[in-house]
PDB file of C-alpha atoms in Angstrom:
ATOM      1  CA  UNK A  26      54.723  27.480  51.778  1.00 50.00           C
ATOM      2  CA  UNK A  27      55.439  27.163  48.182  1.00 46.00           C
ATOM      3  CA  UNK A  28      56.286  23.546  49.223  1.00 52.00           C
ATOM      4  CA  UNK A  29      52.643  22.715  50.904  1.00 51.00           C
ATOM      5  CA  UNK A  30      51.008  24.358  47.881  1.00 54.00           C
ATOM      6  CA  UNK A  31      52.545  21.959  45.098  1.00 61.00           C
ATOM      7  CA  UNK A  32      51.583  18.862  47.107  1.00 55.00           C
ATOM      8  CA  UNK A  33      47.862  20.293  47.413  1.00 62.00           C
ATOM      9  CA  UNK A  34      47.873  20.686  44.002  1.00 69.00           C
ATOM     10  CA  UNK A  35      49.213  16.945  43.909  1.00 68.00           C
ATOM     11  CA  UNK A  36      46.647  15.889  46.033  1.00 66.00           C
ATOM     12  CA  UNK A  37      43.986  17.270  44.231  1.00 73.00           C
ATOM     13  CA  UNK A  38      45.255  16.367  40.670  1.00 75.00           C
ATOM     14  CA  UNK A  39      44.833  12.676  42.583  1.00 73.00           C
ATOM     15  CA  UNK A  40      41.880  12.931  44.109  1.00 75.00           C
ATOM     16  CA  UNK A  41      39.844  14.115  40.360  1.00 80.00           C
ATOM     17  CA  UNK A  42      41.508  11.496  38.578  1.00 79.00           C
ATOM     18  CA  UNK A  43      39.934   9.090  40.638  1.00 80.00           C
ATOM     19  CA  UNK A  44      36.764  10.552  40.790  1.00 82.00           C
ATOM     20  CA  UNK A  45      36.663  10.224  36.853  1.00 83.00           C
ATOM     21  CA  UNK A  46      38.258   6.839  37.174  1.00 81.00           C
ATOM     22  CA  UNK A  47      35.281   5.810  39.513  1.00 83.00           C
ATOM     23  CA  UNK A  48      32.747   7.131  36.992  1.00 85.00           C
ATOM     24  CA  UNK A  49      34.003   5.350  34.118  1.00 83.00           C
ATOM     25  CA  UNK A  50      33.707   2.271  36.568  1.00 81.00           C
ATOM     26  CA  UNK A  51      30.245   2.988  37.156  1.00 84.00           C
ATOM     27  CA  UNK A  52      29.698   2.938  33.515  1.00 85.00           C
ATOM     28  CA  UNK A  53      31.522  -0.508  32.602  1.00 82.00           C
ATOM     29  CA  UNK A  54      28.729  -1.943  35.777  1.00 83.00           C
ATOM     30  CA  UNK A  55      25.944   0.141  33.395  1.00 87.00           C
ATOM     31  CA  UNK A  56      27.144  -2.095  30.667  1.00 83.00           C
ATOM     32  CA  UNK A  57      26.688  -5.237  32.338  1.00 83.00           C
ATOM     33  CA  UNK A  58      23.147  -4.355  33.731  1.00 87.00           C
ATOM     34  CA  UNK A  59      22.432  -3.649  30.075  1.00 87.00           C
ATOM     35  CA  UNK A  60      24.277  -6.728  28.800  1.00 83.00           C
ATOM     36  CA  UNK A  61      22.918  -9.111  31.176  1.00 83.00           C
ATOM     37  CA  UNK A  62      19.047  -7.850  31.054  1.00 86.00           C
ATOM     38  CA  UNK A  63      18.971  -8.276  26.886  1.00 84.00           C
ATOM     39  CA  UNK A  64      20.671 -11.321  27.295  1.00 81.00           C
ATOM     40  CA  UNK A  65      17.978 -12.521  29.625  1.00 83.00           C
ATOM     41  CA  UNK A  66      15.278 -10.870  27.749  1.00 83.00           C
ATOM     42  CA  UNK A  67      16.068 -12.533  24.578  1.00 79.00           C
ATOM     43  CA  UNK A  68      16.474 -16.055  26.560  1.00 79.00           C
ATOM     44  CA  UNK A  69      12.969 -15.527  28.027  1.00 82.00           C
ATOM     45  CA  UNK A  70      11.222 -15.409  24.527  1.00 81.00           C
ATOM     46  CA  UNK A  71      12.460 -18.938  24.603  1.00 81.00           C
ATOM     47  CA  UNK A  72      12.450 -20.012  28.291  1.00 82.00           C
ATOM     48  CA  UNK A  73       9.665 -22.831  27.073  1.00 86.00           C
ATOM     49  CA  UNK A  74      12.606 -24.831  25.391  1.00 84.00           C
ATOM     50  CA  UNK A  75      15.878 -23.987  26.923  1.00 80.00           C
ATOM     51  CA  UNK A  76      16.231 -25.601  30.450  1.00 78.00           C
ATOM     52  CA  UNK A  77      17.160 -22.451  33.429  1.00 77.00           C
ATOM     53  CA  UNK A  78      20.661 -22.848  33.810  1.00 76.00           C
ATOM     54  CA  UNK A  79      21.040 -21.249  30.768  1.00 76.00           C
ATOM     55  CA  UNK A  80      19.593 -17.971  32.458  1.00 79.00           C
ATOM     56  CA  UNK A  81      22.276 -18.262  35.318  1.00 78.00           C
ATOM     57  CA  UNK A  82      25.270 -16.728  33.096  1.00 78.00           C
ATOM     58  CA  UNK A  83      22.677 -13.728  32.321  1.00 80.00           C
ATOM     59  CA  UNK A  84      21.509 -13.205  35.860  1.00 83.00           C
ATOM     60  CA  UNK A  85      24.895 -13.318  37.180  1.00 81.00           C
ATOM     61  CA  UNK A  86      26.235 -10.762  35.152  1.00 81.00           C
ATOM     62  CA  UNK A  87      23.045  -7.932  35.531  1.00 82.00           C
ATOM     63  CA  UNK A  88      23.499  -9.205  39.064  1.00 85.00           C
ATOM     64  CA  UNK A  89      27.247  -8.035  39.059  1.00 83.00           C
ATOM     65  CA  UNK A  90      26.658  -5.041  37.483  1.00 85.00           C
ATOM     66  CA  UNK A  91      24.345  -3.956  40.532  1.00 88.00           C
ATOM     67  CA  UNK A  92      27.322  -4.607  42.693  1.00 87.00           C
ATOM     68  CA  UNK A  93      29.480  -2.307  40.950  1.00 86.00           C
ATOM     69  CA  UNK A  94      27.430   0.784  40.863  1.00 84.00           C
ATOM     70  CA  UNK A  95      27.311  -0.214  44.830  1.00 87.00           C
ATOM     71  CA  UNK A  96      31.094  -0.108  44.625  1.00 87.00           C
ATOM     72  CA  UNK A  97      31.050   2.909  42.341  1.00 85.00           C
ATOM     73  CA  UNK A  98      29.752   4.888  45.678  1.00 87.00           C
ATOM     74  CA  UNK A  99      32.606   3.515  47.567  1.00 86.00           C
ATOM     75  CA  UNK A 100      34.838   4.901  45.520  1.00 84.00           C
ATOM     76  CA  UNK A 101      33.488   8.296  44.917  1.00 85.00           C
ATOM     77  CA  UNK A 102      33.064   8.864  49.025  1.00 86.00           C
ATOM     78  CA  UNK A 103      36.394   7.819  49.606  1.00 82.00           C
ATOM     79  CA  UNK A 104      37.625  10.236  46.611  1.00 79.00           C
ATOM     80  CA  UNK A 105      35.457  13.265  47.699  1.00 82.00           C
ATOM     81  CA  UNK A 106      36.825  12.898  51.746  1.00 80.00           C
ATOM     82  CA  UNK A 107      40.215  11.652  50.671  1.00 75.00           C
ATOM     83  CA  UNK A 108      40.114   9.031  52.832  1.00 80.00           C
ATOM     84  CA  UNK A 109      42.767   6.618  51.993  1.00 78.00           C
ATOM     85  CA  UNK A 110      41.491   3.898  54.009  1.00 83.00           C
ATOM     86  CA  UNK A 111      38.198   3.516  51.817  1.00 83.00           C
ATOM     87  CA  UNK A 112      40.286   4.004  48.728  1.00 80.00           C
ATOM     88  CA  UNK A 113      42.147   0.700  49.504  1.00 82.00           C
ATOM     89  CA  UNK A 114      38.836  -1.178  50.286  1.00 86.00           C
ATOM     90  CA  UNK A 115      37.599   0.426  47.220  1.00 84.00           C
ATOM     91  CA  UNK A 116      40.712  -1.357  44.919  1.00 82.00           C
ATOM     92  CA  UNK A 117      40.718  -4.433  46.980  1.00 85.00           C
ATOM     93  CA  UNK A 118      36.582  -4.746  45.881  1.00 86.00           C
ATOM     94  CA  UNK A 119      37.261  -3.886  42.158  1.00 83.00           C
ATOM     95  CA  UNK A 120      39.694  -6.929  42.588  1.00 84.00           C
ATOM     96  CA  UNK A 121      36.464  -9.325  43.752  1.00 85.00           C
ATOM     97  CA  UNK A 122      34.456  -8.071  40.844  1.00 83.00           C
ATOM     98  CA  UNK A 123      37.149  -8.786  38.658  1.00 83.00           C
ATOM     99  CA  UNK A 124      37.352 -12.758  39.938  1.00 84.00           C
ATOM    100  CA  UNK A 125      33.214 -12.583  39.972  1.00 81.00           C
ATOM    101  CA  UNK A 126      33.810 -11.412  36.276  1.00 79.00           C
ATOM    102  CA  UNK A 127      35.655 -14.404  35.418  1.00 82.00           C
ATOM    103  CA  UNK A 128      33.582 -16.699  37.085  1.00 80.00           C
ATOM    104  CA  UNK A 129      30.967 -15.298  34.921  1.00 75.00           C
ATOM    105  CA  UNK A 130      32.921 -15.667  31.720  1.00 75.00           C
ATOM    106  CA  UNK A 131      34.056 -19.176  32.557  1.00 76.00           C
ATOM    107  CA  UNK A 132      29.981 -20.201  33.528  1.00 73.00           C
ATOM    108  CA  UNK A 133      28.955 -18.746  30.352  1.00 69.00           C
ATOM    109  CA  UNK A 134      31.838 -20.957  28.524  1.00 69.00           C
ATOM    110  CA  UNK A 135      30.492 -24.371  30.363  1.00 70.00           C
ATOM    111  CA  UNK A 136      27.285 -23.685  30.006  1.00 66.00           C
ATOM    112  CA  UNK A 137      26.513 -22.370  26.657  1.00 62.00           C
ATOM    113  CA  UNK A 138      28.942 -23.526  24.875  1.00 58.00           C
ATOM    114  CA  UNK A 139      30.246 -26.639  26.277  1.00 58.00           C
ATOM    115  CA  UNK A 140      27.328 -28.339  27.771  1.00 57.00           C
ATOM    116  CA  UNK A 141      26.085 -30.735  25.450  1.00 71.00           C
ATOM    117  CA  UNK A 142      23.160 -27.757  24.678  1.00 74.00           C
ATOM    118  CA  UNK A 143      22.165 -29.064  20.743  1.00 77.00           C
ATOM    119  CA  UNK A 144      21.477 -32.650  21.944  1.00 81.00           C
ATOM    120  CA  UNK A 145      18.857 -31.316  24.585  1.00 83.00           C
ATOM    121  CA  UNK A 146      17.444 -28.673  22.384  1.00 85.00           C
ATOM    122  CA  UNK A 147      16.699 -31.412  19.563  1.00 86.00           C
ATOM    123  CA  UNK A 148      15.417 -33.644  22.192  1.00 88.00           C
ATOM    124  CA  UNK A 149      12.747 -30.438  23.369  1.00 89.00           C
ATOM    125  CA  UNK A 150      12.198 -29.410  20.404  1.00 90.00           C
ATOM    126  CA  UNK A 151      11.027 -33.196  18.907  1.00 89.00           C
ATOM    127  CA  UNK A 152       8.736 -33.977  21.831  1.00 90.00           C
ATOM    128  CA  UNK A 153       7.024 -30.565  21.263  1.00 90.00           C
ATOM    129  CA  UNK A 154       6.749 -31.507  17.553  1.00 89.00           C
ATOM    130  CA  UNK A 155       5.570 -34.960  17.724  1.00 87.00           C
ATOM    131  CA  UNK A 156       3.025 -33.792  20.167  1.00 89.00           C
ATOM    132  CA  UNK A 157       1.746 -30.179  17.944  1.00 88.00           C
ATOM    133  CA  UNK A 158      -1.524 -31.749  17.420  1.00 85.00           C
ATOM    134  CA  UNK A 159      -2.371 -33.103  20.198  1.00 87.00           C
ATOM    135  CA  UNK A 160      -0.774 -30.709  22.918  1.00 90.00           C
ATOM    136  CA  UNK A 161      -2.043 -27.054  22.946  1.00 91.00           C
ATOM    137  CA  UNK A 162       0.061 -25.616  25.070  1.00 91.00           C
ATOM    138  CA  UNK A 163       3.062 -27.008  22.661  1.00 90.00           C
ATOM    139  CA  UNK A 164       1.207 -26.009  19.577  1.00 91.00           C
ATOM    140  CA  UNK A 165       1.336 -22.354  20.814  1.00 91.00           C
ATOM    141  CA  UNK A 166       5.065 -22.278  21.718  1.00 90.00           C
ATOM    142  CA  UNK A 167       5.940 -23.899  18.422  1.00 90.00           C
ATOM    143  CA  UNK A 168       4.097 -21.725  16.633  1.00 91.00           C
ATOM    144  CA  UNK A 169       5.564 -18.629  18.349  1.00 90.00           C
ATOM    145  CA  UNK A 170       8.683 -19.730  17.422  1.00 90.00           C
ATOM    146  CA  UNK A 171       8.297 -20.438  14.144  1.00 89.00           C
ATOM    147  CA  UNK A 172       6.604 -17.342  13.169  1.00 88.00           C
ATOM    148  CA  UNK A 173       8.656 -15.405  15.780  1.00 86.00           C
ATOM    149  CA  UNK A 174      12.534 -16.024  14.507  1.00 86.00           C
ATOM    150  CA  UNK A 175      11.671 -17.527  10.808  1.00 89.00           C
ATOM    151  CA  UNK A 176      12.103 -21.131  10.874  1.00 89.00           C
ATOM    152  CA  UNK A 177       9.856 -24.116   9.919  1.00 90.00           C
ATOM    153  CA  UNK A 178      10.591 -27.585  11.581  1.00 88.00           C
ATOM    154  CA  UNK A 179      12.834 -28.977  13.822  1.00 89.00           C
ATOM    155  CA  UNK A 180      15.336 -29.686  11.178  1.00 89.00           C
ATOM    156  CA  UNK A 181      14.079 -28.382   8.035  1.00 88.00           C
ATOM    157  CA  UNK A 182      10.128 -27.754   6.411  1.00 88.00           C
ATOM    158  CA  UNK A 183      10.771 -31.463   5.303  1.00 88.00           C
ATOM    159  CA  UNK A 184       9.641 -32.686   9.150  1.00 86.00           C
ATOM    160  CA  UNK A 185       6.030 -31.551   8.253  1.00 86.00           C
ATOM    161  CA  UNK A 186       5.779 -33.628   5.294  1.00 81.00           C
ATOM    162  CA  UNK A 187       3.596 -35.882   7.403  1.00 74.00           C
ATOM    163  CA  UNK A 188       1.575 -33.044   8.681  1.00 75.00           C
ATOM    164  CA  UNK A 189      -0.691 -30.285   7.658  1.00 80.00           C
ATOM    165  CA  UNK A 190       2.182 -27.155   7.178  1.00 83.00           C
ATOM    166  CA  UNK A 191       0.898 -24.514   9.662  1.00 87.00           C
ATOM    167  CA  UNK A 192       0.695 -20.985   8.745  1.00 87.00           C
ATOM    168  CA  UNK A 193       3.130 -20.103  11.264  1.00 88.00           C
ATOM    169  CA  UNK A 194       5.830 -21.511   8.531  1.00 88.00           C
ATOM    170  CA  UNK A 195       4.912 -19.058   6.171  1.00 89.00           C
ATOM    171  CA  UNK A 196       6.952 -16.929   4.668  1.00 85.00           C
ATOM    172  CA  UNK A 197       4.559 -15.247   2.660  1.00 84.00           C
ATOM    173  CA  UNK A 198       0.670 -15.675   2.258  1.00 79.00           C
ATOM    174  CA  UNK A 199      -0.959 -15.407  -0.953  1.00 79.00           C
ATOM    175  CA  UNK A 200      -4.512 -13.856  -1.607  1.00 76.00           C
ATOM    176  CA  UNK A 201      -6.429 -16.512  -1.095  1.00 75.00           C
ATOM    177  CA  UNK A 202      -4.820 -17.574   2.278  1.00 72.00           C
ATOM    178  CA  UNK A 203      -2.507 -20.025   0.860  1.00 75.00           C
ATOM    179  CA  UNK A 204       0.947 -20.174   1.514  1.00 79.00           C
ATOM    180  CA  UNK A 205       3.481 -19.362  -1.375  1.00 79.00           C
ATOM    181  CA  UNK A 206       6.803 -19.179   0.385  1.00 85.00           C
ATOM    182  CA  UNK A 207       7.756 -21.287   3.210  1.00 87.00           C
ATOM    183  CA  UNK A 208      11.044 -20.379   5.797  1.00 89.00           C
ATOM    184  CA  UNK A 209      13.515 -22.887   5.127  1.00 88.00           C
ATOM    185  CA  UNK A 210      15.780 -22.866   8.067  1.00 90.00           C
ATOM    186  CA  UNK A 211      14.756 -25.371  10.635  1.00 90.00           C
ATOM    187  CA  UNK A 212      13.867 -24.361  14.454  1.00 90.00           C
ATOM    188  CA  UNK A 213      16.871 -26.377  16.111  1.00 89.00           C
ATOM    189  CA  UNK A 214      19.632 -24.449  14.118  1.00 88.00           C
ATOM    190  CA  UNK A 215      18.290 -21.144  14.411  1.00 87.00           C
ATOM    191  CA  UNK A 216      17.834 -21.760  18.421  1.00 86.00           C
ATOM    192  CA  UNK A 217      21.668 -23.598  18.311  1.00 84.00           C
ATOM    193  CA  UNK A 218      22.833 -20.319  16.804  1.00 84.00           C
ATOM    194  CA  UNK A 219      20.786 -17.602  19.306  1.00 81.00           C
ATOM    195  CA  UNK A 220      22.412 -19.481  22.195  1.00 79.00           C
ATOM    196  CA  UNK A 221      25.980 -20.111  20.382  1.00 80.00           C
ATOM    197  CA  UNK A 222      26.128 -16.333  19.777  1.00 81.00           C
ATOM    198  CA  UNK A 223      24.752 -15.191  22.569  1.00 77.00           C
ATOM    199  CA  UNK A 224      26.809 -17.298  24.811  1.00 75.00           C
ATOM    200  CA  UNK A 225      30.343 -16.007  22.824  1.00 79.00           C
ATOM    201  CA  UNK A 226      28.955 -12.437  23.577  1.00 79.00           C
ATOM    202  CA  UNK A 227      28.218 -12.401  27.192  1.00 77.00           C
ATOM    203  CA  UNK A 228      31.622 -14.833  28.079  1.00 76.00           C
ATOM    204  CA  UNK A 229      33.661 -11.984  25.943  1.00 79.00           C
ATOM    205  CA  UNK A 230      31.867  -9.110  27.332  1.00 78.00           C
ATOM    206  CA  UNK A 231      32.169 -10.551  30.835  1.00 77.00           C
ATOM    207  CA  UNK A 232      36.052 -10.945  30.211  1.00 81.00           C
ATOM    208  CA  UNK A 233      36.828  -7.840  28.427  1.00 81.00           C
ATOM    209  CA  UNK A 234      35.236  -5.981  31.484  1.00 78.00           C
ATOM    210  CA  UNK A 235      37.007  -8.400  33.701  1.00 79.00           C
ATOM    211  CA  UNK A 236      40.529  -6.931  32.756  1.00 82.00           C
ATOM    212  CA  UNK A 237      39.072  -3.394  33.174  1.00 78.00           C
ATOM    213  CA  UNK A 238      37.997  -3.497  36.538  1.00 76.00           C
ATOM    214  CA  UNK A 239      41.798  -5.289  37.383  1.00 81.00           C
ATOM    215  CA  UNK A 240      43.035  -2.550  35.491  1.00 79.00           C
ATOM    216  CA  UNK A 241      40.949  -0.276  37.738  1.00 75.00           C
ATOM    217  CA  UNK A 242      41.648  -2.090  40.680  1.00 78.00           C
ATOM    218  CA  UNK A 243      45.643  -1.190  40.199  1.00 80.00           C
ATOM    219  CA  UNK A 244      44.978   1.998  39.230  1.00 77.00           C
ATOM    220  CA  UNK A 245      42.881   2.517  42.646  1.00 77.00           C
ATOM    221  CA  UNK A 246      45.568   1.427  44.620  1.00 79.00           C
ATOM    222  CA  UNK A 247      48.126   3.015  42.914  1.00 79.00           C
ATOM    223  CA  UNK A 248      46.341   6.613  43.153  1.00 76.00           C
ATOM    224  CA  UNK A 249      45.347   5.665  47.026  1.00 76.00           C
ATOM    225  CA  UNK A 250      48.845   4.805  48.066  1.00 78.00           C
ATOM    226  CA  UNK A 251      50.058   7.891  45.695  1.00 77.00           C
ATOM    227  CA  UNK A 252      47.296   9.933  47.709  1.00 74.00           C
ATOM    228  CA  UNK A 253      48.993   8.715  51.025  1.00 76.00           C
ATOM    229  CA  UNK A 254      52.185   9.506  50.254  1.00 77.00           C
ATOM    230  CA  UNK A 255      51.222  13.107  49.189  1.00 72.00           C
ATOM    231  CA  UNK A 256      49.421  13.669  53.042  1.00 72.00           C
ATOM    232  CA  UNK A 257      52.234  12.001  54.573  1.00 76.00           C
ATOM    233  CA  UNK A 258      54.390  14.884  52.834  1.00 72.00           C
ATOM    234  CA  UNK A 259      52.186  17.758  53.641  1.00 72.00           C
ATOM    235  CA  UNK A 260      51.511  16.615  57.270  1.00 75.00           C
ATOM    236  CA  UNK A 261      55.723  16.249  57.485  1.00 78.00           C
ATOM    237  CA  UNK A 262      56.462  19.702  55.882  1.00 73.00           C
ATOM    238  CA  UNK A 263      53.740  21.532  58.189  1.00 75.00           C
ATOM    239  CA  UNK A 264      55.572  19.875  61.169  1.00 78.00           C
ATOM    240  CA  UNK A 265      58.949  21.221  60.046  1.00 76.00           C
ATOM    241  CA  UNK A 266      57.524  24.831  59.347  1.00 73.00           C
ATOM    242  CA  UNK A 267      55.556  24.578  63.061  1.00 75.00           C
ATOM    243  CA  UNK A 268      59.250  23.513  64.459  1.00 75.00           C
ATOM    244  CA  UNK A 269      61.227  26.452  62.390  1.00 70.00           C
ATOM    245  CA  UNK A 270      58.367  29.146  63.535  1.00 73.00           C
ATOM    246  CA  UNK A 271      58.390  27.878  67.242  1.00 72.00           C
ATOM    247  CA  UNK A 272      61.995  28.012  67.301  1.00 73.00           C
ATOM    248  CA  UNK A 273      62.060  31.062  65.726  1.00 65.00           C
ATOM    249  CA  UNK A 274      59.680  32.828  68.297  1.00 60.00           C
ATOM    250  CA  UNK A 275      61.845  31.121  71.385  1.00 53.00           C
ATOM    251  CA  UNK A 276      65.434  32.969  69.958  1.00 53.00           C
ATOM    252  CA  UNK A 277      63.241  36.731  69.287  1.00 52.00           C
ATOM    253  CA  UNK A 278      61.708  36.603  73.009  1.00 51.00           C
ATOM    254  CA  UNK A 279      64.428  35.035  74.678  1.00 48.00           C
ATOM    255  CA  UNK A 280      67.981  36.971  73.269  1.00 51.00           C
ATOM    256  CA  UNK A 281      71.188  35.280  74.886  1.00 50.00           C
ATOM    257  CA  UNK A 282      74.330  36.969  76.320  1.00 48.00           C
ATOM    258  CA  UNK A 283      77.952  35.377  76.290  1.00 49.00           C
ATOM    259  CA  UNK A 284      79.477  34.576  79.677  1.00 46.00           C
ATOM    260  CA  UNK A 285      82.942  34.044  79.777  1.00 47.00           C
ATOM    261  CA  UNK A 286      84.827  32.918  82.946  1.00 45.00           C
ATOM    262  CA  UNK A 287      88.632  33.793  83.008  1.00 48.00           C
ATOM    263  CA  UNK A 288      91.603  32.742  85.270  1.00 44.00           C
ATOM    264  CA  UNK A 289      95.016  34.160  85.860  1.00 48.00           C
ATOM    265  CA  UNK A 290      97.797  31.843  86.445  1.00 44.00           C
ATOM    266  CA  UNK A 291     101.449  33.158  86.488  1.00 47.00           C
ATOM    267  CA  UNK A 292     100.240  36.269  84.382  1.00 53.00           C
ATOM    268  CA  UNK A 293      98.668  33.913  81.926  1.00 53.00           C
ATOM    269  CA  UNK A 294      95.120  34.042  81.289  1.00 53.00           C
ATOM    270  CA  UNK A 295      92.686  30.950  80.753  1.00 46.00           C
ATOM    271  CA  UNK A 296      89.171  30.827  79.379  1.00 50.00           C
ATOM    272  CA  UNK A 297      87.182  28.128  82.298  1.00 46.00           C
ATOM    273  CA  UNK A 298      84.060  29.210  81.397  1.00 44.00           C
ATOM    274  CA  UNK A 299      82.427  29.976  78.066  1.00 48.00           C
ATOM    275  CA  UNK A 300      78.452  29.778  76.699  1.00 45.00           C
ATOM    276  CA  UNK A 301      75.550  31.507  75.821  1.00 46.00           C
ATOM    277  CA  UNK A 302      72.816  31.986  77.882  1.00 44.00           C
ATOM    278  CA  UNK A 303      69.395  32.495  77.850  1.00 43.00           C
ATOM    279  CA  UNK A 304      68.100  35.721  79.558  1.00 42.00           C
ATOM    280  CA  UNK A 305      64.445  35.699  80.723  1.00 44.00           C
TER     281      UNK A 305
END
């Protein structure tokens, strides 16, 4: 009995490391809906001049995280009813998140940071430029931007030399409404940059969680198999003590008697016949 009660113990010692394996897992899928949403959020104050692949990364990732916290249940059912079976499944889909991870890592390489994204963020940002007084709806985004992250131009203040500078360039207003301090970086490298840096954080943060979840995905199918092998025992040790109480119960109500068969040749005697049997 002693026996049975260590591998309960084993089981159980299993089955909670898991369960706080599983929430930790939830909490790396938290980080990507949190990772992926500011991402996005901080894309969407420029949406008007970045073209929508460069959301995909972004939405990919939030979208993965989702899919974890789906998985997370998995796990922590399978954990709770100790249920090998969905323990397995449970690794083998930590193993597709991880490839989805990388997927996402290797997207958010290609497109943000290997596409050819400065050429076709100068291109935007000059049509929107040559067209500020003319255009409306460009006058508004331009100024938004310009007011909104600190720049003034597409390259530098120098591109409104030919144009009235619009307040949205200032730095700082004087008194009378004039403008006494212009922002000197220009809109194209301040928008290179967001994306540049953006795009190095959500392809490291995607990859960085990537080898997590494969860590978590051997570690699930370690503690699963581990978890099998520990039921196997119990189940195989409660057969033997089921055997060894049967058979003990069998020899107390059936007691056995020696019969021994003897013959006499010559005035020597020979054991024929000798056994135990079973009275009853």
């Amino acid at each position: 009995m002693l026996e049975i009660h260590n591998i309960n113990n084993r089981i159980h010692y299993i089955k909670y490391c898991l369960i706080a394996f599983t929430i930790l897992f939830s909490l790396t899928g938290l980080s990507l809906v949190i990772i992926g949403s500011t991402i996005n959020a901080v894309f969407a104050e420029f949406s008007f001049f970045l073209e929508s692949k460069y959301f995909t990364p972004a939405v990919f990732l939030y979208s993965v995280g989702f899919v974890v916290f789906g998985i997370s249940v998995i796990g922590l059912i399978g954990a709770l009813k100790e249920n090998t079976v969905i323990i397995t499944t449970y690794g083998i889909l930590l193993g597709v998140i991880f490839v989805l991870q990388v997927a996402t890592g290797i997207s958010s390489t290609m497109i943000l940071l290997k596409s050819p994204m400065y050429d076709q963020l100068k291109t935007k940002l000059a049509l929107v430029f040559s067209q500020y007084d003319s255009n409306e709806q460009y006058k508004i985004h331009l100024d938004a931007l310009q007011a909104g992250v600190g720049c003034c131009g597409v390259s530098s203040p120098n591109d409104w030399n030919r144009h009235i500078l619009p307040l949205s360039c200032c730095a700082k207003l004087n008194v009378d409404g004039t403008c006494s301090t212009t922002f000197q970086r220009g809109c194209l490298q301040v928008l290179d940059y967001v994306v540049d840096d953006v795009g190095s954080i959500l392809g490291s943060s995607a990859y960085i969680l990537a080898l997590m979840q494969l860590a978590g995905a051997f570690f699930a199918l370690y503690l699963g198999n581990s978890l099998r092998r520990q039921k196997l025992a119990k189940e195989c040790r409660r057969w033997i003590l089921r055997n060894e109480l049967l058979n003990g119960i069998e020899k107390d109500e059936f007691p056995t008697k020696k019969i021994v068969a003897k013959l006499t040749i010559n005035g020597i005697t020979h054991d024929i016949f000798n056994r135990e049997n079973t009275i009853g």
